[in-house]
Amino acid sequence: MDDAEWPSEWLRGVLAVCVLRVLADGPTYGYAIAATLADRGLGPVKGGTLYPLLKRLEDAGWVVTEWRAGDGGPGRKYYAMTDAGHDELRRSAALWDAFATVTSTIVADGASRPSRTEEELV
């Protein structure tokens, strides 16, 4: 989607699996995670959404953190997936794929049918 934002309720449902997928490519820091998600078409993810999510992933044991010195600036907190995080990514990605298939089928089926009037529904 160009310059449009996805509905926030959709993002809440898929953001964790998307963040885990970004982290599967290797350790990185919050701003880079947000930039990667935006570059891949998810749109902007605000820090007030991303950092609490990263904390929840850490609390679940799926992510570990490490402070690293910055290049000429302040240090950065890096996030890396644990083995349990990789397991969770596989599990949640499979569930999301199944859910997306089901919802796509429902939406496509509804889009191909003519609308019913209120009288037809009663």
mmCIF file of C-alpha atoms in Angstrom:
data_model
loop_
_atom_site.group_PDB
_atom_site.id
_atom_site.type_symbol
_atom_site.label_atom_id
_atom_site.label_comp_id
_atom_site.label_asym_id
_atom_site.label_seq_id
_atom_site.Cartn_x
_atom_site.Cartn_y
_atom_site.Cartn_z
ATOM 1 C CA MET A 1 0.000 0.000 0.000
ATOM 2 C CA ASP A 2 1.397 3.372 -0.947
ATOM 3 C CA ASP A 3 1.324 5.969 1.835
ATOM 4 C CA ALA A 4 -1.729 4.321 3.418
ATOM 5 C CA GLU A 5 -1.689 2.886 6.889
ATOM 6 C CA TRP A 6 -2.914 -0.600 7.675
ATOM 7 C CA PRO A 7 -5.698 -0.746 10.246
ATOM 8 C CA SER A 8 -4.149 -0.847 13.710
ATOM 9 C CA GLU A 9 -6.079 -3.964 14.715
ATOM 10 C CA TRP A 10 -4.491 -5.832 11.791
ATOM 11 C CA LEU A 11 -1.013 -4.692 12.828
ATOM 12 C CA ARG A 12 -1.555 -5.791 16.423
ATOM 13 C CA GLY A 13 -2.374 -9.268 15.163
ATOM 14 C CA VAL A 14 0.696 -9.741 12.996
ATOM 15 C CA LEU A 15 3.402 -7.434 14.339
ATOM 16 C CA ALA A 16 5.029 -9.964 16.683
ATOM 17 C CA VAL A 17 5.528 -12.546 13.946
ATOM 18 C CA CYS A 18 6.862 -9.850 11.600
ATOM 19 C CA VAL A 19 9.354 -8.635 14.213
ATOM 20 C CA LEU A 20 10.477 -12.199 14.888
ATOM 21 C CA ARG A 21 10.945 -12.682 11.149
ATOM 22 C CA VAL A 22 13.171 -9.597 10.954
ATOM 23 C CA LEU A 23 15.197 -10.860 13.909
ATOM 24 C CA ALA A 24 15.604 -14.255 12.233
ATOM 25 C CA ASP A 25 18.046 -12.504 9.866
ATOM 26 C CA GLY A 26 20.302 -11.664 12.819
ATOM 27 C CA PRO A 27 20.614 -9.342 15.801
ATOM 28 C CA THR A 28 19.610 -5.740 15.255
ATOM 29 C CA TYR A 29 18.318 -2.695 17.120
ATOM 30 C CA GLY A 30 14.840 -1.197 17.364
ATOM 31 C CA TYR A 31 15.131 1.583 14.811
ATOM 32 C CA ALA A 32 16.519 -0.870 12.228
ATOM 33 C CA ILE A 33 13.643 -3.272 12.924
ATOM 34 C CA ALA A 34 11.118 -0.490 12.328
ATOM 35 C CA ALA A 35 12.925 0.603 9.150
ATOM 36 C CA THR A 36 12.994 -2.962 7.818
ATOM 37 C CA LEU A 37 9.281 -3.417 8.463
ATOM 38 C CA ALA A 38 8.536 -0.122 6.712
ATOM 39 C CA ASP A 39 10.781 -1.024 3.763
ATOM 40 C CA ARG A 40 9.005 -4.372 3.415
ATOM 41 C CA GLY A 41 5.620 -2.648 3.134
ATOM 42 C CA LEU A 42 4.220 -2.833 6.653
ATOM 43 C CA GLY A 43 4.392 0.918 7.031
ATOM 44 C CA PRO A 44 5.655 2.976 9.934
ATOM 45 C CA VAL A 45 5.747 1.290 13.328
ATOM 46 C CA LYS A 46 5.945 3.743 16.194
ATOM 47 C CA GLY A 47 8.405 3.256 19.034
ATOM 48 C CA GLY A 48 5.515 3.268 21.486
ATOM 49 C CA THR A 49 4.265 0.128 19.756
ATOM 50 C CA LEU A 50 7.567 -1.567 18.898
ATOM 51 C CA TYR A 51 9.503 -1.307 22.158
ATOM 52 C CA PRO A 52 6.761 -2.688 24.432
ATOM 53 C CA LEU A 53 6.382 -5.560 21.952
ATOM 54 C CA LEU A 54 10.131 -6.245 22.052
ATOM 55 C CA LYS A 55 9.926 -6.290 25.860
ATOM 56 C CA ARG A 56 7.072 -8.826 25.709
ATOM 57 C CA LEU A 57 9.100 -10.987 23.321
ATOM 58 C CA GLU A 58 12.025 -10.783 25.737
ATOM 59 C CA ASP A 59 9.798 -11.657 28.713
ATOM 60 C CA ALA A 60 8.505 -14.680 26.779
ATOM 61 C CA GLY A 61 12.077 -15.899 26.294
ATOM 62 C CA TRP A 62 11.985 -15.487 22.508
ATOM 63 C CA VAL A 63 14.421 -12.568 22.385
ATOM 64 C CA VAL A 64 17.533 -11.589 24.331
ATOM 65 C CA THR A 65 19.084 -8.140 24.486
ATOM 66 C CA GLU A 66 22.620 -6.809 24.510
ATOM 67 C CA TRP A 67 23.964 -3.271 24.712
ATOM 68 C CA ARG A 68 26.606 -2.470 22.093
ATOM 69 C CA ALA A 69 28.765 0.613 21.756
ATOM 70 C CA GLY A 70 27.623 3.010 19.074
ATOM 71 C CA ASP A 71 29.790 4.198 16.184
ATOM 72 C CA GLY A 72 30.661 7.658 17.462
ATOM 73 C CA GLY A 73 27.398 7.960 19.352
ATOM 74 C CA PRO A 74 25.492 6.397 22.200
ATOM 75 C CA GLY A 75 25.230 2.651 22.592
ATOM 76 C CA ARG A 76 22.356 0.702 21.148
ATOM 77 C CA LYS A 77 20.259 -2.095 22.552
ATOM 78 C CA TYR A 78 20.416 -5.050 20.158
ATOM 79 C CA TYR A 79 17.798 -7.763 20.023
ATOM 80 C CA ALA A 80 18.520 -11.362 19.038
ATOM 81 C CA MET A 81 16.268 -14.397 18.795
ATOM 82 C CA THR A 82 16.675 -17.368 21.072
ATOM 83 C CA ASP A 83 16.110 -20.975 20.014
ATOM 84 C CA ALA A 84 12.656 -20.667 21.579
ATOM 85 C CA GLY A 85 12.113 -17.546 19.446
ATOM 86 C CA HIS A 86 12.931 -19.481 16.287
ATOM 87 C CA ASP A 87 10.462 -22.168 17.372
ATOM 88 C CA GLU A 88 7.822 -19.507 18.017
ATOM 89 C CA LEU A 89 8.447 -17.927 14.622
ATOM 90 C CA ARG A 90 7.875 -21.253 12.874
ATOM 91 C CA ARG A 91 4.717 -21.898 14.916
ATOM 92 C CA SER A 92 3.198 -18.432 14.578
ATOM 93 C CA ALA A 93 4.135 -18.099 10.884
ATOM 94 C CA ALA A 94 2.322 -21.357 10.128
ATOM 95 C CA LEU A 95 -0.717 -20.211 12.113
ATOM 96 C CA TRP A 96 -0.707 -16.813 10.416
ATOM 97 C CA ASP A 97 -0.491 -18.445 6.993
ATOM 98 C CA ALA A 98 -3.484 -20.658 7.778
ATOM 99 C CA PHE A 99 -5.436 -17.693 9.203
ATOM 100 C CA ALA A 100 -4.633 -15.516 6.168
ATOM 101 C CA THR A 101 -5.779 -18.299 3.842
ATOM 102 C CA VAL A 102 -9.084 -18.679 5.688
ATOM 103 C CA THR A 103 -9.780 -14.955 5.840
ATOM 104 C CA SER A 104 -8.784 -14.445 2.196
ATOM 105 C CA THR A 105 -11.206 -17.161 1.170
ATOM 106 C CA ILE A 106 -14.017 -15.590 3.197
ATOM 107 C CA VAL A 107 -13.339 -12.106 1.841
ATOM 108 C CA ALA A 108 -12.967 -13.292 -1.769
ATOM 109 C CA ASP A 109 -16.162 -15.343 -1.505
ATOM 110 C CA GLY A 110 -18.058 -12.372 -0.128
ATOM 111 C CA ALA A 111 -16.691 -10.044 -2.784
ATOM 112 C CA SER A 112 -17.876 -12.327 -5.583
ATOM 113 C CA ARG A 113 -21.472 -12.510 -4.375
ATOM 114 C CA PRO A 114 -24.042 -9.797 -5.043
ATOM 115 C CA SER A 115 -25.010 -7.758 -2.007
ATOM 116 C CA ARG A 116 -28.215 -8.764 -0.302
ATOM 117 C CA THR A 117 -30.787 -6.208 0.572
ATOM 118 C CA GLU A 118 -32.104 -5.932 4.098
ATOM 119 C CA GLU A 119 -35.419 -7.434 2.959
ATOM 120 C CA GLU A 120 -33.654 -10.541 1.601
ATOM 121 C CA LEU A 121 -31.889 -11.075 4.911
ATOM 122 C CA VAL A 122 -35.137 -10.973 6.963
#
